[in-house]
Each structure stands twice: as structure tokens, then as C-alpha cells.
Amino acid sequence: MHLAEAEARFGGFATTYVDGMWRGDDLADAFVTDFATLGHGRAMRLLRQACRDGIDAVPDAPASLRALFAQLDDPPAWVDLAAIDRASAHIGRYTRQSGIVLGAASLVSGYANAAASRPLAMTGRYVESAGARTIEVSSWLVEVTRSGGLERFSVGFELTVRVRVIHALVRAALRDDPAWDLPAWGLPICQSYLAYTLVEFALIPLRGLRTIGAPYLPHEEAAAYARWRYLGHLLGIDEALLPTDRAEQERLEEIYLLTRPPVDDFCRDLVASINREFLVAEIEELLPSRPSRLRTIAPPVVHALERLFLGDDLADELGIPAAARTLRLLERTGPVLGRLNSGLDRITPLLGPRARRGERYRVKQDTRLRRRYGVQHDLVDASPAGGVPHPARGA
């Protein structure tokens, strides 16, 4: 775990981070404990009603649900959602590039830690379909990043609260499972790894977008870190681990990479799975149908993108094949596209039309992906019965 090196580099934060590996979310975990008496279906209905109408509209709400919403209904003084929305009005102009980065950087980077990603396999989320889970994540991201997406009675707020409770349901199901190695892996979906997901959805995407020539403006980057700080609060991340800005996300990434378990075959199998089942197929969709030989370049494009985003050392650990020629091409085109897009970004009247074009592309892609993978729900708790059993689905 390199604990001594972590303490030398990060001081007291190292202790906070390591302790966080054995801590969950007290408020959400207490509510999930009450599922045994409430019943899964009724508990989730109460949760949704509290999200949509307020906790006072739930007269039979258990004390655990009231305690959870006492925290959710008390936004911290530092959050300014209106300012975040104003600064983020045109980020949709890079929708196409954001999808690439989400798949090849954000999701894949999380698979370098077997302890953090193992709940996905133990709950069947990759046996069932990598595509389905990616659509679920995208559904949530679309709602929480749109204007007004984190207001108290927004869809994004409700989805985030449901994600928090889904985490607690998975934690409750796995922590006593004999297959879960608590001393080696810590608590399932622990505080420290939950905090790192903010890095996966802010620092890593922003860095990846710059790399492929789609840089956000400085005020947009600042707003992204502010948005994810508040999302972390809603997800139940402790203030001591909640990163406030880019520098603190970089610190969190460094200690995560330093202390993570070694990459093993489980990690490599996850990466191979998402590449085979989802990413390669999606790159093929972007290529002309003829000549068919063009489709043979899809795998090296995916591998080159992953190496570009993750670096060769981590890519080697994860068993991502080399794609030297394609990687060199991406490395050369990124700066060129960056200069072009930076110039376009300075033409203020073009920002709105570009963002609207990006939104039209997003809607079209969402429709296509849902049709292709047969997904009509938003999150796994709303997915149809009959699939692989999952703690969020109930009986």
C-alpha cells in the first residue's frame, strides 16, 4: 500500500484517506438498514417521494430517512448553483469529445483498482452489459450537468440521491459476503474510493479533453470542480475527503494511485470487457461502413486513446495493447485541434450554436445507444426484473 511513502508525502491527509477505506456513509447506510422492516419496494417509493415532494410530504417516513434528508436539504454555504450554471452554459459544445473521454479515460481509469471496481463484478454489472451500465452513468451525468440539474427538486438531484442509496445497498450486500475480503479491500464503496469518483468525473475528463484538443475555458473548469464538490456532498462524501478544486483533486488522484492494490487479472479482464463489448463497437459506429477494412482500425484507436489518457505505464499494467502509430497520430492532432477550438471559443456568438449542436448530437446518440442495448430505464434500481440479481433491484 506504500503507507509510509503516503504519510511522508501527504501528512495527515494520508491517515484520513486510509481510514476512509473502512468507512461508509452513516446516513444512507442507516436508511438501508431499515429496508428489512420497510420492504425494498416501499423504502424506494418513500425515497422518491421525499426527493420529489420534500420529506414533510412523507408522513410515515422513518427517522433514518428524515435524518438523511436533513443533510440533503441543508446545502453548504459554499455552493452557488446559479453561478455554476452560468459558467457552464456552453460546455455542451464538446459533447462528442466528452463521450470519448468518459469511456476511454474516466471509466477505464477506475479499473486499475481491483478493490474499488470489484463491486461491479460481484453485482453482475459487467456480466450483464458494459453498455447498459455506461448508459446508466451517462443518464445521471446528463441530468446533473444541465442547467438547474442540481436544484433541490430537479431530476438530477433525485438521481444523485438514488445513486447514494444504491451505493449503500451494494455496501450492505457485499460487506458480509464471504467473497468480500474486508481486510484486503476495505469496505465496499468506501469513503476514499467514493471520493476518487469525483476525480474520474472532473479532473480526468477535463485533462482528457485538453489532450484531444477540446479545452474548456478557465471559468468553465472552475465551475466543473465546484459542481462536483457539491455532487460529492450530495453523495455523502465526508468533508475531510471532499476535494474543493483542481489542486485537491490532483492530490486525491496521487494518493489513490500510490496506495491502490496492484493491478491483477481481474482489472485486466474488466478493461478487456468494456473494450470488447462497448468501446470498440462505438468507434466502429463512427467509421464509414465501407470499405470494411476501415473497421479494423477501431481496436487500435481505442487502445491509443486509452494510452493517451492513462499513460503507457498504467496501460501496460492493464494489458492494453500497444498502438504506437495511432497514438503518435493522436498526439500530433490534439494540439492542432486545441488551437483551432481555442480560437473558436473566443468567438462568443458561436458558443451557443455550438452547444446546441452538441446537445442534438447527444440526444441522437442516446436514442441510438438505448435502442442498441435495449435500455429504457435511468438507473439500475429501475431496471427490469429478470436480469442478473442486483441489491438495488430488490427481490
Coordinates of N, CA and C in Angstrom, one line a residue, residues 33-223:
T33 N -30.5 0.0 6.3 CA -30.8 -1.0 7.3 C -32.3 -1.1 7.6
D34 N -33.0 0.0 7.4 CA -34.5 0.0 7.6 C -35.2 -0.7 6.5
F35 N -34.5 -1.0 5.4 CA -35.2 -1.8 4.3 C -35.8 -3.1 4.8
A36 N -35.1 -3.7 5.8 CA -35.5 -5.0 6.3 C -37.0 -4.9 6.9
T37 N -37.3 -3.8 7.5 CA -38.7 -3.7 8.1 C -39.6 -3.0 7.1
L38 N -39.1 -2.1 6.3 CA -40.0 -1.3 5.4 C -40.3 -2.1 4.2
G39 N -39.4 -3.0 3.8 CA -39.6 -3.7 2.5 C -38.9 -2.8 1.4
H40 N -38.2 -3.5 0.5 CA -37.4 -2.8 -0.5 C -38.2 -1.8 -1.4
G41 N -39.3 -2.3 -1.9 CA -40.1 -1.5 -2.8 C -40.7 -0.3 -2.1
R42 N -41.2 -0.5 -0.9 CA -41.8 0.7 -0.1 C -40.7 1.7 0.2
A43 N -39.6 1.2 0.6 CA -38.5 2.1 1.0 C -38.1 3.0 -0.2
M44 N -38.0 2.4 -1.3 CA -37.6 3.2 -2.5 C -38.7 4.2 -2.9
R45 N -40.0 3.8 -2.7 CA -41.0 4.7 -3.0 C -41.0 5.9 -2.1
L46 N -40.7 5.6 -0.8 CA -40.6 6.7 0.2 C -39.5 7.7 -0.2
L47 N -38.4 7.1 -0.6 CA -37.2 7.9 -1.0 C -37.6 8.8 -2.2
R48 N -38.2 8.2 -3.2 CA -38.6 9.0 -4.4 C -39.6 10.1 -4.0
Q49 N -40.5 9.8 -3.1 CA -41.5 10.8 -2.7 C -40.8 12.0 -2.0
A50 N -39.8 11.6 -1.1 CA -39.1 12.7 -0.4 C -38.3 13.5 -1.4
C51 N -37.7 12.9 -2.4 CA -37.0 13.7 -3.4 C -37.9 14.7 -4.2
R52 N -39.1 14.2 -4.5 CA -39.9 14.9 -5.4 C -40.8 15.9 -4.7
D53 N -41.3 15.6 -3.5 CA -42.2 16.4 -2.8 C -41.7 17.0 -1.5
G54 N -40.5 16.6 -1.0 CA -40.0 17.0 0.3 C -40.3 16.0 1.3
I55 N -39.4 15.9 2.3 CA -39.6 14.9 3.4 C -40.8 15.1 4.2
D56 N -41.3 16.4 4.3 CA -42.6 16.6 5.1 C -43.8 16.0 4.4
A57 N -43.7 15.7 3.1 CA -44.8 15.1 2.4 C -44.8 13.6 2.6
V58 N -43.9 13.1 3.4 CA -43.8 11.6 3.7 C -44.1 11.4 5.1
P59 N -45.4 11.4 5.5 CA -45.8 11.3 6.9 C -45.3 10.1 7.6
D60 N -45.1 9.0 6.9 CA -44.7 7.8 7.6 C -43.2 7.5 7.3
A61 N -42.4 8.6 7.1 CA -41.0 8.4 6.8 C -40.3 7.9 8.1
P62 N -39.5 6.9 8.0 CA -38.7 6.5 9.2 C -37.7 7.6 9.6
A63 N -37.2 7.5 10.8 CA -36.3 8.5 11.3 C -35.0 8.5 10.5
S64 N -34.6 7.4 10.0 CA -33.4 7.3 9.2 C -33.5 8.1 7.9
L65 N -34.7 8.1 7.3 CA -34.9 8.8 6.0 C -35.0 10.3 6.4
R66 N -35.6 10.7 7.5 CA -35.6 12.1 7.9 C -34.2 12.6 8.2
A67 N -33.4 11.8 8.8 CA -32.0 12.2 9.1 C -31.2 12.4 7.8
L68 N -31.4 11.5 6.8 CA -30.8 11.7 5.5 C -31.2 13.0 4.8
F69 N -32.5 13.3 4.8 CA -32.9 14.5 4.1 C -32.6 15.8 4.9
A70 N -32.4 15.6 6.2 CA -32.0 16.8 7.0 C -30.6 17.3 6.4
Q71 N -29.8 16.3 6.1 CA -28.5 16.7 5.5 C -28.7 17.2 4.0
L72 N -29.5 16.5 3.3 CA -29.6 16.8 1.9 C -30.3 18.2 1.7
D73 N -31.2 18.5 2.6 CA -32.0 19.8 2.5 C -31.3 20.9 3.1
D74 N -30.0 20.7 3.5 CA -29.2 21.8 4.2 C -28.0 22.1 3.3
P75 N -28.1 22.7 2.2 CA -26.9 22.9 1.3 C -25.8 23.7 2.0
P76 N -24.6 23.4 1.8 CA -23.5 24.1 2.4 C -23.4 25.5 1.9
A77 N -22.8 26.4 2.7 CA -22.8 27.8 2.4 C -21.9 28.1 1.2
W78 N -21.0 27.2 0.9 CA -20.1 27.5 -0.2 C -20.6 27.2 -1.6
V79 N -21.8 26.5 -1.7 CA -22.3 26.2 -3.0 C -23.1 27.3 -3.6
D80 N -22.9 27.6 -4.9 CA -23.7 28.7 -5.6 C -24.1 28.1 -7.0
L81 N -25.2 27.4 -7.0 CA -25.6 26.7 -8.2 C -25.9 27.6 -9.4
A82 N -26.4 28.8 -9.1 CA -26.7 29.7 -10.2 C -25.4 30.1 -10.9
A83 N -24.4 30.4 -10.1 CA -23.1 30.8 -10.7 C -22.5 29.6 -11.5
I84 N -22.6 28.4 -11.0 CA -22.1 27.2 -11.7 C -22.8 27.1 -13.0
D85 N -24.1 27.2 -13.0 CA -24.9 27.1 -14.3 C -24.5 28.2 -15.3
R86 N -24.3 29.4 -14.8 CA -24.0 30.5 -15.7 C -22.6 30.2 -16.4
A87 N -21.7 29.7 -15.6 CA -20.3 29.4 -16.1 C -20.3 28.2 -17.0
S88 N -21.3 27.3 -16.9 CA -21.3 26.1 -17.7 C -22.3 26.1 -18.9
A89 N -22.8 27.2 -19.2 CA -23.9 27.3 -20.2 C -23.5 26.7 -21.6
H90 N -22.2 26.7 -21.9 CA -21.9 26.2 -23.3 C -21.0 25.0 -23.3
I91 N -20.9 24.3 -22.2 CA -20.0 23.1 -22.2 C -20.5 22.0 -23.1
G92 N -21.7 22.1 -23.6 CA -22.2 21.1 -24.5 C -21.6 21.1 -25.8
R93 N -20.8 22.1 -26.1 CA -20.2 22.2 -27.5 C -19.2 21.0 -27.6
Y94 N -18.7 20.4 -26.6 CA -17.8 19.3 -26.6 C -18.4 18.0 -26.2
T95 N -19.7 17.8 -26.5 CA -20.4 16.6 -26.2 C -19.8 15.4 -26.8
R96 N -19.4 15.5 -28.1 CA -18.9 14.3 -28.8 C -17.6 13.9 -28.2
Q97 N -16.7 14.9 -27.9 CA -15.4 14.5 -27.3 C -15.6 14.0 -25.9
S98 N -16.6 14.6 -25.1 CA -16.8 14.2 -23.8 C -17.1 12.7 -23.7
G99 N -17.9 12.2 -24.6 CA -18.3 10.8 -24.6 C -17.1 9.9 -24.8
I100 N -16.1 10.3 -25.7 CA -14.9 9.5 -25.9 C -14.1 9.5 -24.6
V101 N -14.0 10.6 -23.9 CA -13.2 10.7 -22.7 C -13.8 9.9 -21.6
L102 N -15.1 10.0 -21.5 CA -15.8 9.3 -20.4 C -15.5 7.8 -20.5
G103 N -15.6 7.2 -21.7 CA -15.4 5.8 -21.9 C -13.9 5.4 -21.8
A104 N -13.1 6.1 -22.5 CA -11.7 5.6 -22.6 C -10.8 6.1 -21.5
A105 N -11.2 7.1 -20.7 CA -10.4 7.6 -19.7 C -11.0 7.4 -18.3
S106 N -12.2 8.0 -18.1 CA -12.9 8.0 -16.8 C -13.2 6.6 -16.3
L107 N -13.9 5.8 -17.1 CA -14.3 4.5 -16.7 C -13.1 3.5 -16.6
V108 N -12.3 3.6 -17.6 CA -11.1 2.7 -17.6 C -10.2 2.9 -16.5
S109 N -10.0 4.2 -16.1 CA -9.0 4.5 -15.1 C -9.5 3.9 -13.7
G110 N -10.8 3.8 -13.5 CA -11.2 3.2 -12.3 C -11.0 1.7 -12.2
Y111 N -10.7 1.0 -13.3 CA -10.4 -0.4 -13.3 C -9.0 -0.8 -12.9
A112 N -8.2 0.2 -12.6 CA -6.8 0.0 -12.2 C -6.8 -0.4 -10.7
N113 N -7.9 -0.4 -10.0 CA -8.0 -0.7 -8.6 C -9.1 -1.8 -8.4
A114 N -8.6 -3.0 -8.2 CA -9.5 -4.2 -8.1 C -10.5 -4.0 -6.9
A115 N -10.0 -3.4 -5.8 CA -10.9 -3.3 -4.7 C -12.0 -2.3 -4.9
A116 N -11.7 -1.2 -5.7 CA -12.8 -0.2 -6.0 C -13.7 -0.7 -7.1
S117 N -13.3 -1.5 -8.0 CA -14.1 -1.9 -9.1 C -14.8 -3.2 -8.9
R118 N -14.3 -4.0 -7.9 CA -14.8 -5.4 -7.7 C -16.4 -5.4 -7.5
P119 N -16.9 -4.4 -6.8 CA -18.4 -4.4 -6.6 C -19.2 -4.5 -7.9
L120 N -18.6 -4.0 -9.0 CA -19.3 -4.1 -10.3 C -19.4 -5.5 -10.8
A121 N -18.4 -6.3 -10.6 CA -18.4 -7.7 -11.0 C -19.3 -8.5 -10.0
M122 N -19.2 -8.2 -8.7 CA -19.9 -9.0 -7.8 C -21.4 -8.8 -7.8
T123 N -21.8 -7.6 -8.4 CA -23.2 -7.4 -8.5 C -23.7 -7.6 -10.0
G124 N -22.8 -8.1 -10.8 CA -23.2 -8.5 -12.2 C -23.3 -7.4 -13.2
R125 N -22.7 -6.2 -12.9 CA -22.9 -5.1 -13.8 C -22.1 -5.2 -15.0
Y126 N -21.1 -6.1 -15.1 CA -20.4 -6.3 -16.4 C -20.7 -7.7 -17.0
V127 N -21.2 -8.6 -16.1 CA -21.7 -9.8 -16.7 C -22.9 -9.5 -17.6
E128 N -23.7 -8.6 -17.1 CA -25.0 -8.2 -17.7 C -24.7 -7.4 -19.0
S129 N -24.0 -6.3 -18.9 CA -23.7 -5.5 -20.1 C -23.0 -4.3 -19.7
A130 N -21.8 -4.1 -20.3 CA -21.0 -2.9 -20.1 C -21.7 -1.7 -20.7
G131 N -22.4 -2.0 -21.8 CA -23.1 -0.9 -22.5 C -24.3 -0.4 -21.6
A132 N -25.0 -1.3 -20.9 CA -26.1 -0.8 -20.1 C -25.6 0.1 -19.0
R133 N -24.6 -0.3 -18.3 CA -24.1 0.5 -17.2 C -23.6 1.8 -17.7
T134 N -22.9 1.8 -18.8 CA -22.4 3.1 -19.4 C -23.5 4.0 -19.7
I135 N -24.7 3.5 -20.2 CA -25.8 4.3 -20.5 C -26.4 4.9 -19.2
E136 N -26.4 4.1 -18.1 CA -26.9 4.5 -16.8 C -26.1 5.6 -16.3
V137 N -24.8 5.5 -16.4 CA -23.9 6.6 -15.9 C -24.1 7.8 -16.7
S138 N -24.3 7.7 -18.0 CA -24.5 8.8 -18.9 C -25.8 9.5 -18.5
S139 N -26.8 8.7 -18.2 CA -28.2 9.3 -17.9 C -28.0 10.2 -16.7
W140 N -27.3 9.8 -15.7 CA -27.1 10.6 -14.5 C -26.2 11.8 -14.8
L141 N -25.2 11.7 -15.6 CA -24.3 12.8 -15.9 C -25.0 13.9 -16.7
V142 N -25.9 13.5 -17.6 CA -26.6 14.4 -18.4 C -27.5 15.3 -17.5
E143 N -28.2 14.7 -16.6 CA -29.1 15.4 -15.7 C -28.3 16.3 -14.7
V144 N -27.3 15.9 -14.1 CA -26.6 16.7 -13.1 C -25.7 17.8 -13.7
T145 N -25.5 17.7 -15.0 CA -24.6 18.8 -15.6 C -25.5 19.8 -16.4
R146 N -26.8 19.6 -16.6 CA -27.6 20.5 -17.3 C -27.9 21.7 -16.4
S147 N -28.4 22.8 -17.0 CA -28.7 24.0 -16.2 C -29.9 23.6 -15.2
G148 N -29.7 24.0 -14.0 CA -30.7 23.6 -13.0 C -30.7 22.2 -12.5
G149 N -29.7 21.4 -13.0 CA -29.7 20.0 -12.8 C -29.5 19.6 -11.3
L150 N -29.0 20.5 -10.5 CA -28.8 20.1 -9.1 C -29.7 20.9 -8.1
E151 N -30.7 21.6 -8.7 CA -31.6 22.3 -7.8 C -32.4 21.2 -7.0
R152 N -32.9 21.6 -5.9 CA -33.5 20.7 -4.9 C -34.5 19.7 -5.5
F153 N -35.4 20.2 -6.4 CA -36.4 19.3 -6.9 C -36.2 18.9 -8.3
S154 N -35.0 18.9 -8.8 CA -34.6 18.6 -10.1 C -34.5 17.1 -10.3
V155 N -34.5 16.6 -11.5 CA -34.3 15.2 -11.8 C -32.9 14.8 -11.4
G156 N -31.9 15.7 -11.7 CA -30.5 15.4 -11.3 C -30.3 15.2 -9.8
F157 N -31.0 16.0 -9.0 CA -31.0 15.8 -7.5 C -31.5 14.4 -7.2
E158 N -32.7 14.1 -7.7 CA -33.2 12.8 -7.3 C -32.3 11.6 -7.8
L159 N -31.8 11.7 -9.0 CA -30.9 10.6 -9.5 C -29.7 10.5 -8.6
T160 N -29.1 11.6 -8.1 CA -27.9 11.6 -7.3 C -28.3 11.0 -5.9
V161 N -29.4 11.3 -5.3 CA -29.8 10.7 -4.1 C -30.0 9.2 -4.3
R162 N -30.6 8.8 -5.4 CA -30.8 7.4 -5.6 C -29.4 6.7 -5.8
V163 N -28.5 7.3 -6.5 CA -27.1 6.7 -6.6 C -26.5 6.5 -5.2
R164 N -26.7 7.5 -4.4 CA -26.2 7.4 -3.0 C -26.8 6.1 -2.3
V165 N -28.1 5.9 -2.4 CA -28.7 4.8 -1.7 C -28.4 3.5 -2.4
I166 N -28.2 3.5 -3.8 CA -27.7 2.3 -4.5 C -26.4 1.9 -3.9
H167 N -25.5 2.9 -3.7 CA -24.2 2.6 -3.1 C -24.3 1.9 -1.8
A168 N -25.2 2.4 -0.9 CA -25.5 1.9 0.4 C -26.0 0.4 0.3
L169 N -26.9 0.2 -0.7 CA -27.5 -1.1 -0.8 C -26.4 -2.1 -1.2
V170 N -25.5 -1.7 -2.1 CA -24.4 -2.6 -2.6 C -23.5 -2.8 -1.4
R171 N -23.2 -1.8 -0.6 CA -22.3 -1.9 0.5 C -22.9 -2.9 1.5
A172 N -24.2 -2.8 1.8 CA -24.8 -3.7 2.8 C -24.8 -5.2 2.3
A173 N -24.9 -5.4 0.9 CA -25.0 -6.7 0.4 C -23.6 -7.4 0.3
L174 N -22.6 -6.6 0.2 CA -21.2 -7.2 -0.1 C -20.4 -7.2 1.2
R175 N -20.6 -6.4 2.2 CA -19.6 -6.3 3.3 C -19.6 -7.6 4.1
D176 N -20.8 -8.3 4.1 CA -20.8 -9.6 4.9 C -20.7 -10.8 4.0
D177 N -20.5 -10.6 2.7 CA -20.4 -11.6 1.7 C -19.0 -12.3 1.9
P178 N -19.0 -13.6 2.1 CA -17.7 -14.3 2.3 C -16.7 -14.1 1.2
A179 N -17.2 -13.7 0.0 CA -16.3 -13.5 -1.2 C -15.6 -12.1 -1.1
W180 N -16.1 -11.2 -0.1 CA -15.5 -9.9 0.0 C -14.4 -10.0 1.0
D181 N -13.2 -9.7 0.7 CA -12.0 -9.7 1.5 C -11.9 -8.3 2.2
L182 N -12.6 -8.2 3.4 CA -12.6 -6.9 4.0 C -11.2 -6.4 4.5
P183 N -10.3 -7.2 5.1 CA -9.0 -6.7 5.5 C -8.2 -6.3 4.3
A184 N -8.3 -6.9 3.1 CA -7.5 -6.5 2.0 C -8.1 -5.4 1.2
W185 N -9.4 -5.3 1.1 CA -10.1 -4.4 0.2 C -10.8 -3.2 0.9
G186 N -10.9 -3.3 2.2 CA -11.6 -2.2 2.9 C -13.1 -2.4 2.7
L187 N -13.9 -1.4 3.1 CA -15.4 -1.5 3.0 C -15.8 -1.3 1.5
P188 N -16.8 -2.1 1.0 CA -17.2 -1.8 -0.3 C -17.7 -0.4 -0.5
I189 N -17.3 0.2 -1.6 CA -17.7 1.6 -2.0 C -17.4 2.5 -0.7
C190 N -16.2 2.4 -0.3 CA -15.8 3.2 0.9 C -15.7 4.7 0.6
Q191 N -15.5 5.4 1.7 CA -15.4 6.9 1.5 C -14.2 7.3 0.6
S192 N -13.1 6.7 0.7 CA -11.9 7.1 -0.1 C -12.1 6.8 -1.5
Y193 N -12.7 5.7 -1.9 CA -12.8 5.4 -3.3 C -14.0 6.1 -3.9
L194 N -15.0 6.4 -3.0 CA -16.1 7.2 -3.5 C -15.6 8.6 -3.8
A195 N -14.8 9.1 -3.0 CA -14.2 10.5 -3.2 C -13.4 10.5 -4.5
Y196 N -12.8 9.4 -4.9 CA -12.0 9.3 -6.1 C -12.9 9.4 -7.3
T197 N -14.2 9.0 -7.2 CA -15.0 9.0 -8.4 C -15.2 10.5 -8.8
L198 N -15.0 11.5 -8.0 CA -15.1 12.9 -8.4 C -13.9 13.2 -9.3
V199 N -12.8 12.6 -9.1 CA -11.6 12.7 -10.0 C -11.9 12.1 -11.3
E200 N -12.6 11.0 -11.3 CA -13.0 10.3 -12.6 C -13.9 11.2 -13.4
F201 N -14.7 12.0 -12.8 CA -15.7 12.8 -13.5 C -15.4 14.2 -13.6
A202 N -14.3 14.7 -13.1 CA -13.9 16.1 -13.2 C -12.5 16.2 -13.7
L203 N -11.5 15.9 -12.9 CA -10.1 16.1 -13.2 C -9.7 15.3 -14.5
I204 N -10.0 14.0 -14.5 CA -9.6 13.2 -15.6 C -10.3 13.6 -16.9
P205 N -11.6 13.8 -16.9 CA -12.3 14.3 -18.2 C -11.7 15.7 -18.7
L206 N -11.5 16.6 -17.8 CA -11.0 17.9 -18.2 C -9.6 17.8 -18.8
R207 N -8.8 17.0 -18.2 CA -7.4 16.7 -18.7 C -7.5 16.0 -20.0
G208 N -8.4 15.0 -20.1 CA -8.5 14.3 -21.4 C -9.0 15.2 -22.5
L209 N -10.0 16.0 -22.2 CA -10.5 16.9 -23.2 C -9.4 17.9 -23.8
R210 N -8.6 18.4 -22.9 CA -7.4 19.2 -23.3 C -6.5 18.4 -24.2
T211 N -6.3 17.1 -23.8 CA -5.3 16.3 -24.6 C -5.8 16.1 -26.0
I212 N -7.1 15.9 -26.2 CA -7.6 15.7 -27.6 C -8.0 17.0 -28.3
G213 N -7.7 18.1 -27.7 CA -7.9 19.4 -28.4 C -9.3 20.0 -28.1
A214 N -9.9 19.7 -27.0 CA -11.2 20.3 -26.7 C -11.2 20.9 -25.3
P215 N -10.5 22.0 -25.1 CA -10.3 22.6 -23.8 C -11.4 23.5 -23.4
Y216 N -11.9 23.3 -22.1 CA -12.8 24.2 -21.6 C -12.2 25.5 -21.3
L217 N -12.9 26.6 -21.2 CA -12.4 27.9 -20.7 C -12.2 27.9 -19.2
P218 N -11.3 28.7 -18.7 CA -10.9 28.7 -17.3 C -12.1 28.7 -16.4
H219 N -13.1 29.6 -16.7 CA -14.2 29.7 -15.7 C -15.1 28.5 -15.8
E220 N -15.1 27.8 -17.0 CA -15.8 26.5 -17.1 C -15.2 25.4 -16.3
E221 N -13.8 25.4 -16.3 CA -13.1 24.4 -15.5 C -13.4 24.6 -14.0
A222 N -13.3 25.9 -13.5 CA -13.6 26.2 -12.1 C -15.0 25.7 -11.7
A223 N -16.0 26.0 -12.6 CA -17.3 25.6 -12.4 C -17.5 24.1 -12.3

